[in-house]
Amino acid sequence: MEYLEFLYFRLTNVFYLTYRALNVLSEECDLIQSELYRNPKSVLKRNDGVLYYDCTNYYFEIEQEDGDKKYGKSKEHRPNPIVQIGLFTDGDGIPLAFSIFPGNQNEQTSLKPLEKKVIEEFGCSESRWQIEACFRIMKTDFSARPVFVQQNDRIRAHFLICFLALFIYRLLEKKLERKYICEELLSTLRDYEFADVQRQGFIPIYESTKLTDALHEVAGFETDYEFLTKRKMKEIQKRSKQSREKS
């Protein structure tokens, strides 16, 4: 009984901290997007002479409208309230900025406010093209829908996390010279596991492939060893941190 009470307390605390984190992410959403544009410039030259824009929508498994969750024209033909998402990417398809607007709003009216934000805050060129962007990856590979959070601020945070994941994937995709598809990358990264050997070190339990070799080259360190001591793992973590600081 005591164990069950302890487990309940831990789970409740985890849920509380998770939702609190969503609130913080929502509050800092605009700042995170602008910093995400400025900081990687030292790592990768952004192709922002031409920007691409597209919209899609995401459904909620509810019946009543609430907040931005409105009945509208679902692109997946779902009989549920939806929210609309507008996304700008640079010329290489790397995410630049996104916005959320009510599901019953015409998507054409969403372009101007986000375009103004991109020009004023990011200082990008005013050229724009409308294309089919990165939504398939978000909806399928990243499982961005259905959306289970309900409050507008937490919905915003949910899509900010999806936006950040998409940004990291696109950046990695470009670093790997677009030789691998999203499914290959995600599957390989998910399988990147190590066994803790009696708290003395680690043994890689993932399969070494051409893709893992390419990821090591991009990251600047190797983990394909028969046995990694804890000291060696700390050295890898330190080198990774130093690499990020130099960037």
PDB file of C-alpha atoms in Angstrom:
ATOM      1  CA  MET A   1       0.000   0.000   0.000  1.00  0.00           C
ATOM      2  CA  GLU A   2       2.811   2.390   0.887  1.00  0.00           C
ATOM      3  CA  TYR A   3       4.479   1.621  -2.441  1.00  0.00           C
ATOM      4  CA  LEU A   4       1.266   2.393  -4.343  1.00  0.00           C
ATOM      5  CA  GLU A   5       0.896   5.684  -2.468  1.00  0.00           C
ATOM      6  CA  PHE A   6       4.526   6.554  -3.286  1.00  0.00           C
ATOM      7  CA  LEU A   7       4.004   5.643  -6.953  1.00  0.00           C
ATOM      8  CA  TYR A   8       0.833   7.758  -7.089  1.00  0.00           C
ATOM      9  CA  PHE A   9       2.711  10.716  -5.583  1.00  0.00           C
ATOM     10  CA  ARG A  10       5.562  10.371  -8.083  1.00  0.00           C
ATOM     11  CA  LEU A  11       3.237  10.141 -11.074  1.00  0.00           C
ATOM     12  CA  THR A  12       1.149  13.081  -9.866  1.00  0.00           C
ATOM     13  CA  ASN A  13       4.294  15.141  -9.413  1.00  0.00           C
ATOM     14  CA  VAL A  14       5.557  14.215 -12.899  1.00  0.00           C
ATOM     15  CA  PHE A  15       2.247  15.246 -14.475  1.00  0.00           C
ATOM     16  CA  TYR A  16       2.249  18.530 -12.548  1.00  0.00           C
ATOM     17  CA  LEU A  17       5.812  19.357 -13.631  1.00  0.00           C
ATOM     18  CA  THR A  18       5.060  18.380 -17.236  1.00  0.00           C
ATOM     19  CA  TYR A  19       2.044  20.678 -17.463  1.00  0.00           C
ATOM     20  CA  ARG A  20       3.936  23.445 -15.680  1.00  0.00           C
ATOM     21  CA  ALA A  21       6.695  23.098 -18.278  1.00  0.00           C
ATOM     22  CA  LEU A  22       4.102  23.443 -21.035  1.00  0.00           C
ATOM     23  CA  ASN A  23       2.936  26.710 -19.472  1.00  0.00           C
ATOM     24  CA  VAL A  24       6.506  28.068 -19.428  1.00  0.00           C
ATOM     25  CA  LEU A  25       7.137  26.998 -23.033  1.00  0.00           C
ATOM     26  CA  SER A  26       3.958  28.746 -24.130  1.00  0.00           C
ATOM     27  CA  GLU A  27       4.953  31.972 -22.368  1.00  0.00           C
ATOM     28  CA  GLU A  28       8.372  31.965 -24.072  1.00  0.00           C
ATOM     29  CA  CYS A  29       7.199  30.669 -27.450  1.00  0.00           C
ATOM     30  CA  ASP A  30       7.987  33.814 -29.486  1.00  0.00           C
ATOM     31  CA  LEU A  31      11.385  34.266 -27.832  1.00  0.00           C
ATOM     32  CA  ILE A  32      12.327  30.624 -28.450  1.00  0.00           C
ATOM     33  CA  GLN A  33      11.422  30.917 -32.135  1.00  0.00           C
ATOM     34  CA  SER A  34      13.422  34.113 -32.656  1.00  0.00           C
ATOM     35  CA  GLU A  35      16.474  32.744 -30.805  1.00  0.00           C
ATOM     36  CA  LEU A  36      16.213  29.508 -32.760  1.00  0.00           C
ATOM     37  CA  TYR A  37      16.569  31.560 -35.929  1.00  0.00           C
ATOM     38  CA  ARG A  38      19.497  33.698 -34.737  1.00  0.00           C
ATOM     39  CA  ASN A  39      21.699  31.177 -32.918  1.00  0.00           C
ATOM     40  CA  PRO A  40      22.179  28.421 -35.560  1.00  0.00           C
ATOM     41  CA  LYS A  41      23.554  30.968 -38.046  1.00  0.00           C
ATOM     42  CA  SER A  42      27.063  30.221 -36.764  1.00  0.00           C
ATOM     43  CA  VAL A  43      26.483  26.501 -37.369  1.00  0.00           C
ATOM     44  CA  LEU A  44      24.643  26.564 -40.666  1.00  0.00           C
ATOM     45  CA  LYS A  45      24.013  29.345 -43.143  1.00  0.00           C
ATOM     46  CA  ARG A  46      20.268  29.902 -43.388  1.00  0.00           C
ATOM     47  CA  ASN A  47      18.797  30.092 -46.871  1.00  0.00           C
ATOM     48  CA  ASP A  48      16.284  32.828 -46.024  1.00  0.00           C
ATOM     49  CA  GLY A  49      16.280  34.766 -49.290  1.00  0.00           C
ATOM     50  CA  VAL A  50      13.044  32.968 -50.182  1.00  0.00           C
ATOM     51  CA  LEU A  51      10.562  31.808 -47.562  1.00  0.00           C
ATOM     52  CA  TYR A  52       7.912  29.118 -47.906  1.00  0.00           C
ATOM     53  CA  TYR A  53       4.554  29.126 -46.180  1.00  0.00           C
ATOM     54  CA  ASP A  54       1.792  26.576 -45.753  1.00  0.00           C
ATOM     55  CA  CYS A  55      -1.125  25.779 -43.433  1.00  0.00           C
ATOM     56  CA  THR A  56      -2.702  22.637 -42.093  1.00  0.00           C
ATOM     57  CA  ASN A  57      -4.986  21.710 -39.199  1.00  0.00           C
ATOM     58  CA  TYR A  58      -4.979  19.275 -36.288  1.00  0.00           C
ATOM     59  CA  TYR A  59      -7.992  17.642 -34.713  1.00  0.00           C
ATOM     60  CA  PHE A  60      -9.039  17.045 -31.115  1.00  0.00           C
ATOM     61  CA  GLU A  61     -11.064  14.022 -30.044  1.00  0.00           C
ATOM     62  CA  ILE A  62     -13.826  16.187 -28.550  1.00  0.00           C
ATOM     63  CA  GLU A  63     -17.284  17.257 -29.717  1.00  0.00           C
ATOM     64  CA  GLN A  64     -17.737  20.732 -28.198  1.00  0.00           C
ATOM     65  CA  GLU A  65     -15.891  23.815 -29.453  1.00  0.00           C
ATOM     66  CA  ASP A  66     -13.644  25.482 -26.910  1.00  0.00           C
ATOM     67  CA  GLY A  67     -11.097  28.311 -27.260  1.00  0.00           C
ATOM     68  CA  ASP A  68      -9.289  28.020 -30.598  1.00  0.00           C
ATOM     69  CA  LYS A  69     -10.723  24.534 -31.107  1.00  0.00           C
ATOM     70  CA  LYS A  70     -13.449  25.211 -33.675  1.00  0.00           C
ATOM     71  CA  TYR A  71     -15.307  23.263 -36.308  1.00  0.00           C
ATOM     72  CA  GLY A  72     -13.774  23.959 -39.691  1.00  0.00           C
ATOM     73  CA  LYS A  73     -12.713  22.293 -42.909  1.00  0.00           C
ATOM     74  CA  SER A  74     -10.561  19.405 -41.704  1.00  0.00           C
ATOM     75  CA  LYS A  75      -7.869  18.347 -44.163  1.00  0.00           C
ATOM     76  CA  GLU A  76      -8.179  14.829 -42.778  1.00  0.00           C
ATOM     77  CA  HIS A  77     -11.993  14.936 -43.066  1.00  0.00           C
ATOM     78  CA  ARG A  78     -12.409  14.471 -39.309  1.00  0.00           C
ATOM     79  CA  PRO A  79     -15.780  15.353 -37.684  1.00  0.00           C
ATOM     80  CA  ASN A  80     -14.003  17.050 -34.753  1.00  0.00           C
ATOM     81  CA  PRO A  81     -13.021  20.591 -33.732  1.00  0.00           C
ATOM     82  CA  ILE A  82      -9.648  21.636 -35.120  1.00  0.00           C
ATOM     83  CA  VAL A  83      -6.968  24.308 -34.786  1.00  0.00           C
ATOM     84  CA  GLN A  84      -5.092  25.746 -37.756  1.00  0.00           C
ATOM     85  CA  ILE A  85      -1.296  25.882 -37.927  1.00  0.00           C
ATOM     86  CA  GLY A  86       0.666  28.205 -40.216  1.00  0.00           C
ATOM     87  CA  LEU A  87       4.355  27.443 -40.809  1.00  0.00           C
ATOM     88  CA  PHE A  88       7.200  29.374 -42.465  1.00  0.00           C
ATOM     89  CA  THR A  89      10.335  27.532 -43.579  1.00  0.00           C
ATOM     90  CA  ASP A  90      13.493  28.806 -45.224  1.00  0.00           C
ATOM     91  CA  GLY A  91      14.564  27.787 -48.717  1.00  0.00           C
ATOM     92  CA  ASP A  92      15.994  24.511 -47.419  1.00  0.00           C
ATOM     93  CA  GLY A  93      12.785  23.502 -45.641  1.00  0.00           C
ATOM     94  CA  ILE A  94      14.181  24.242 -42.154  1.00  0.00           C
ATOM     95  CA  PRO A  95      11.377  25.648 -39.924  1.00  0.00           C
ATOM     96  CA  LEU A  96      11.477  29.368 -39.258  1.00  0.00           C
ATOM     97  CA  ALA A  97       8.289  30.292 -37.389  1.00  0.00           C
ATOM     98  CA  PHE A  98       4.762  29.024 -36.750  1.00  0.00           C
ATOM     99  CA  SER A  99       1.454  30.356 -35.517  1.00  0.00           C
ATOM    100  CA  ILE A 100      -1.817  28.887 -34.267  1.00  0.00           C
ATOM    101  CA  PHE A 101      -5.258  30.267 -35.101  1.00  0.00           C
ATOM    102  CA  PRO A 102      -8.880  29.136 -34.672  1.00  0.00           C
ATOM    103  CA  GLY A 103     -10.093  26.188 -36.690  1.00  0.00           C
ATOM    104  CA  ASN A 104     -12.906  28.153 -38.327  1.00  0.00           C
ATOM    105  CA  GLN A 105     -10.635  30.942 -39.602  1.00  0.00           C
ATOM    106  CA  ASN A 106      -9.756  31.212 -43.293  1.00  0.00           C
ATOM    107  CA  GLU A 107      -6.134  30.120 -43.603  1.00  0.00           C
ATOM    108  CA  GLN A 108      -5.368  32.869 -46.124  1.00  0.00           C
ATOM    109  CA  THR A 109      -5.877  35.500 -43.400  1.00  0.00           C
ATOM    110  CA  SER A 110      -3.215  33.834 -41.236  1.00  0.00           C
ATOM    111  CA  LEU A 111      -0.357  34.654 -43.584  1.00  0.00           C
ATOM    112  CA  LYS A 112      -0.098  38.411 -43.024  1.00  0.00           C
ATOM    113  CA  PRO A 113       0.359  38.427 -39.202  1.00  0.00           C
ATOM    114  CA  LEU A 114       2.989  35.680 -39.292  1.00  0.00           C
ATOM    115  CA  GLU A 115       4.742  37.278 -42.261  1.00  0.00           C
ATOM    116  CA  LYS A 116       4.908  40.591 -40.378  1.00  0.00           C
ATOM    117  CA  LYS A 117       6.371  38.815 -37.353  1.00  0.00           C
ATOM    118  CA  VAL A 118       9.016  37.081 -39.500  1.00  0.00           C
ATOM    119  CA  ILE A 119      10.043  40.354 -41.192  1.00  0.00           C
ATOM    120  CA  GLU A 120      10.107  42.474 -38.024  1.00  0.00           C
ATOM    121  CA  GLU A 121      11.599  40.013 -35.531  1.00  0.00           C
ATOM    122  CA  PHE A 122      13.835  37.887 -37.769  1.00  0.00           C
ATOM    123  CA  GLY A 123      14.739  40.447 -40.429  1.00  0.00           C
ATOM    124  CA  CYS A 124      14.146  38.049 -43.304  1.00  0.00           C
ATOM    125  CA  SER A 125      13.518  38.885 -46.988  1.00  0.00           C
ATOM    126  CA  GLU A 126       9.923  39.778 -47.845  1.00  0.00           C
ATOM    127  CA  SER A 127       9.774  37.190 -50.658  1.00  0.00           C
ATOM    128  CA  ARG A 128       7.359  34.349 -50.041  1.00  0.00           C
ATOM    129  CA  TRP A 129       6.153  31.215 -51.768  1.00  0.00           C
ATOM    130  CA  GLN A 130       3.336  28.954 -50.664  1.00  0.00           C
ATOM    131  CA  ILE A 131       4.172  25.235 -50.752  1.00  0.00           C
ATOM    132  CA  GLU A 132       3.372  21.915 -49.130  1.00  0.00           C
ATOM    133  CA  ALA A 133       5.743  21.963 -46.172  1.00  0.00           C
ATOM    134  CA  CYS A 134       6.718  19.718 -43.281  1.00  0.00           C
ATOM    135  CA  PHE A 135       3.308  18.764 -41.922  1.00  0.00           C
ATOM    136  CA  ARG A 136       3.397  15.124 -43.017  1.00  0.00           C
ATOM    137  CA  ILE A 137       6.447  14.528 -40.827  1.00  0.00           C
ATOM    138  CA  MET A 138       4.787  16.219 -37.861  1.00  0.00           C
ATOM    139  CA  LYS A 139       1.525  14.331 -38.262  1.00  0.00           C
ATOM    140  CA  THR A 140       2.940  10.882 -38.949  1.00  0.00           C
ATOM    141  CA  ASP A 141       6.536  10.473 -37.781  1.00  0.00           C
ATOM    142  CA  PHE A 142       6.187  12.863 -34.819  1.00  0.00           C
ATOM    143  CA  SER A 143       2.595  11.797 -33.949  1.00  0.00           C
ATOM    144  CA  ALA A 144       1.485  15.410 -33.447  1.00  0.00           C
ATOM    145  CA  ARG A 145      -2.171  14.441 -33.615  1.00  0.00           C
ATOM    146  CA  PRO A 146      -4.635  13.864 -32.161  1.00  0.00           C
ATOM    147  CA  VAL A 147      -3.873  16.592 -29.619  1.00  0.00           C
ATOM    148  CA  PHE A 148      -4.791  15.674 -26.040  1.00  0.00           C
ATOM    149  CA  VAL A 149      -4.051  18.907 -24.148  1.00  0.00           C
ATOM    150  CA  GLN A 150      -6.994  21.312 -24.069  1.00  0.00           C
ATOM    151  CA  GLN A 151      -5.957  24.756 -22.829  1.00  0.00           C
ATOM    152  CA  ASN A 152      -4.804  27.234 -25.496  1.00  0.00           C
ATOM    153  CA  ASP A 153      -1.422  27.875 -23.853  1.00  0.00           C
ATOM    154  CA  ARG A 154      -0.676  24.160 -23.577  1.00  0.00           C
ATOM    155  CA  ILE A 155      -1.777  23.581 -27.166  1.00  0.00           C
ATOM    156  CA  ARG A 156       0.703  26.268 -28.178  1.00  0.00           C
ATOM    157  CA  ALA A 157       3.434  24.549 -26.160  1.00  0.00           C
ATOM    158  CA  HIS A 158       2.547  21.174 -27.731  1.00  0.00           C
ATOM    159  CA  PHE A 159       3.105  22.560 -31.214  1.00  0.00           C
ATOM    160  CA  LEU A 160       6.233  24.430 -30.127  1.00  0.00           C
ATOM    161  CA  ILE A 161       7.726  21.057 -29.097  1.00  0.00           C
ATOM    162  CA  CYS A 162       6.723  19.618 -32.493  1.00  0.00           C
ATOM    163  CA  PHE A 163       8.256  22.685 -34.179  1.00  0.00           C
ATOM    164  CA  LEU A 164      11.535  22.223 -32.276  1.00  0.00           C
ATOM    165  CA  ALA A 165      11.649  18.514 -33.146  1.00  0.00           C
ATOM    166  CA  LEU A 166      11.056  19.345 -36.808  1.00  0.00           C
ATOM    167  CA  PHE A 167      13.784  21.994 -36.696  1.00  0.00           C
ATOM    168  CA  ILE A 168      16.328  19.547 -35.227  1.00  0.00           C
ATOM    169  CA  TYR A 169      15.379  16.875 -37.753  1.00  0.00           C
ATOM    170  CA  ARG A 170      15.676  19.243 -40.735  1.00  0.00           C
ATOM    171  CA  LEU A 171      19.024  20.554 -39.475  1.00  0.00           C
ATOM    172  CA  LEU A 172      20.324  17.013 -39.065  1.00  0.00           C
ATOM    173  CA  GLU A 173      18.926  16.046 -42.453  1.00  0.00           C
ATOM    174  CA  LYS A 174      20.893  18.849 -44.106  1.00  0.00           C
ATOM    175  CA  LYS A 175      24.078  17.976 -42.190  1.00  0.00           C
ATOM    176  CA  LEU A 176      23.716  14.418 -43.528  1.00  0.00           C
ATOM    177  CA  GLU A 177      23.346  15.810 -47.066  1.00  0.00           C
ATOM    178  CA  ARG A 178      19.744  14.514 -47.291  1.00  0.00           C
ATOM    179  CA  LYS A 179      20.937  10.930 -47.791  1.00  0.00           C
ATOM    180  CA  TYR A 180      18.449   9.450 -45.312  1.00  0.00           C
ATOM    181  CA  ILE A 181      14.689   9.713 -44.938  1.00  0.00           C
ATOM    182  CA  CYS A 182      12.968  10.722 -41.714  1.00  0.00           C
ATOM    183  CA  GLU A 183      11.850   7.181 -40.842  1.00  0.00           C
ATOM    184  CA  GLU A 184      15.459   5.906 -41.073  1.00  0.00           C
ATOM    185  CA  LEU A 185      16.803   8.701 -38.875  1.00  0.00           C
ATOM    186  CA  LEU A 186      14.150   8.367 -36.186  1.00  0.00           C
ATOM    187  CA  SER A 187      14.402   4.582 -36.087  1.00  0.00           C
ATOM    188  CA  THR A 188      18.188   4.739 -35.728  1.00  0.00           C
ATOM    189  CA  LEU A 189      18.077   7.418 -33.018  1.00  0.00           C
ATOM    190  CA  ARG A 190      15.426   5.503 -31.051  1.00  0.00           C
ATOM    191  CA  ASP A 191      17.610   2.386 -31.131  1.00  0.00           C
ATOM    192  CA  TYR A 192      20.705   4.255 -29.907  1.00  0.00           C
ATOM    193  CA  GLU A 193      20.873   2.478 -26.551  1.00  0.00           C
ATOM    194  CA  PHE A 194      23.557   1.373 -24.135  1.00  0.00           C
ATOM    195  CA  ALA A 195      23.581  -1.278 -21.404  1.00  0.00           C
ATOM    196  CA  ASP A 196      24.868  -0.165 -17.998  1.00  0.00           C
ATOM    197  CA  VAL A 197      27.348  -2.859 -16.924  1.00  0.00           C
ATOM    198  CA  GLN A 198      27.362  -3.099 -13.130  1.00  0.00           C
ATOM    199  CA  ARG A 199      27.689   0.690 -12.952  1.00  0.00           C
ATOM    200  CA  GLN A 200      31.240   0.440 -14.320  1.00  0.00           C
ATOM    201  CA  GLY A 201      30.560   1.514 -17.877  1.00  0.00           C
ATOM    202  CA  PHE A 202      28.419   1.006 -20.955  1.00  0.00           C
ATOM    203  CA  ILE A 203      28.149  -1.435 -23.837  1.00  0.00           C
ATOM    204  CA  PRO A 204      26.502  -0.266 -27.087  1.00  0.00           C
ATOM    205  CA  ILE A 205      23.509  -2.457 -27.869  1.00  0.00           C
ATOM    206  CA  TYR A 206      22.531  -0.768 -31.116  1.00  0.00           C
ATOM    207  CA  GLU A 207      23.463  -2.004 -34.582  1.00  0.00           C
ATOM    208  CA  SER A 208      26.374  -0.178 -36.204  1.00  0.00           C
ATOM    209  CA  THR A 209      25.446   0.994 -39.717  1.00  0.00           C
ATOM    210  CA  LYS A 210      26.514   3.559 -42.299  1.00  0.00           C
ATOM    211  CA  LEU A 211      23.963   5.910 -40.765  1.00  0.00           C
ATOM    212  CA  THR A 212      25.373   5.576 -37.226  1.00  0.00           C
ATOM    213  CA  ASP A 213      28.837   6.225 -38.701  1.00  0.00           C
ATOM    214  CA  ALA A 214      27.494   9.361 -40.405  1.00  0.00           C
ATOM    215  CA  LEU A 215      25.838  10.518 -37.172  1.00  0.00           C
ATOM    216  CA  HIS A 216      29.135  10.076 -35.313  1.00  0.00           C
ATOM    217  CA  GLU A 217      30.903  12.167 -37.938  1.00  0.00           C
ATOM    218  CA  VAL A 218      28.321  14.935 -37.700  1.00  0.00           C
ATOM    219  CA  ALA A 219      28.352  14.870 -33.884  1.00  0.00           C
ATOM    220  CA  GLY A 220      32.132  14.820 -33.672  1.00  0.00           C
ATOM    221  CA  PHE A 221      32.491  11.792 -31.392  1.00  0.00           C
ATOM    222  CA  GLU A 222      32.369   7.976 -31.530  1.00  0.00           C
ATOM    223  CA  THR A 223      30.438   5.497 -29.384  1.00  0.00           C
ATOM    224  CA  ASP A 224      31.094   2.317 -31.384  1.00  0.00           C
ATOM    225  CA  TYR A 225      33.273   0.614 -28.791  1.00  0.00           C
ATOM    226  CA  GLU A 226      33.005  -2.815 -27.179  1.00  0.00           C
ATOM    227  CA  PHE A 227      33.013  -1.140 -23.766  1.00  0.00           C
ATOM    228  CA  LEU A 228      32.687   2.515 -22.766  1.00  0.00           C
ATOM    229  CA  THR A 229      33.936   3.390 -19.305  1.00  0.00           C
ATOM    230  CA  LYS A 230      32.005   5.998 -17.359  1.00  0.00           C
ATOM    231  CA  ARG A 231      35.034   8.268 -17.717  1.00  0.00           C
ATOM    232  CA  LYS A 232      34.941   7.849 -21.506  1.00  0.00           C
ATOM    233  CA  MET A 233      31.202   8.592 -21.590  1.00  0.00           C
ATOM    234  CA  LYS A 234      31.771  11.763 -19.533  1.00  0.00           C
ATOM    235  CA  GLU A 235      34.480  12.816 -21.994  1.00  0.00           C
ATOM    236  CA  ILE A 236      32.034  12.362 -24.879  1.00  0.00           C
ATOM    237  CA  GLN A 237      29.400  14.383 -23.034  1.00  0.00           C
ATOM    238  CA  LYS A 238      31.975  17.120 -22.312  1.00  0.00           C
ATOM    239  CA  ARG A 239      33.068  17.276 -25.957  1.00  0.00           C
ATOM    240  CA  SER A 240      29.443  17.457 -27.046  1.00  0.00           C
ATOM    241  CA  LYS A 241      28.845  20.354 -24.647  1.00  0.00           C
ATOM    242  CA  GLN A 242      31.980  22.188 -25.822  1.00  0.00           C
ATOM    243  CA  SER A 243      30.871  21.747 -29.426  1.00  0.00           C
ATOM    244  CA  ARG A 244      27.479  23.340 -28.637  1.00  0.00           C
ATOM    245  CA  GLU A 245      29.162  26.254 -26.800  1.00  0.00           C
ATOM    246  CA  LYS A 246      31.461  26.968 -29.740  1.00  0.00           C
ATOM    247  CA  SER A 247      28.396  26.980 -31.990  1.00  0.00           C
TER     248      SER A 247
END
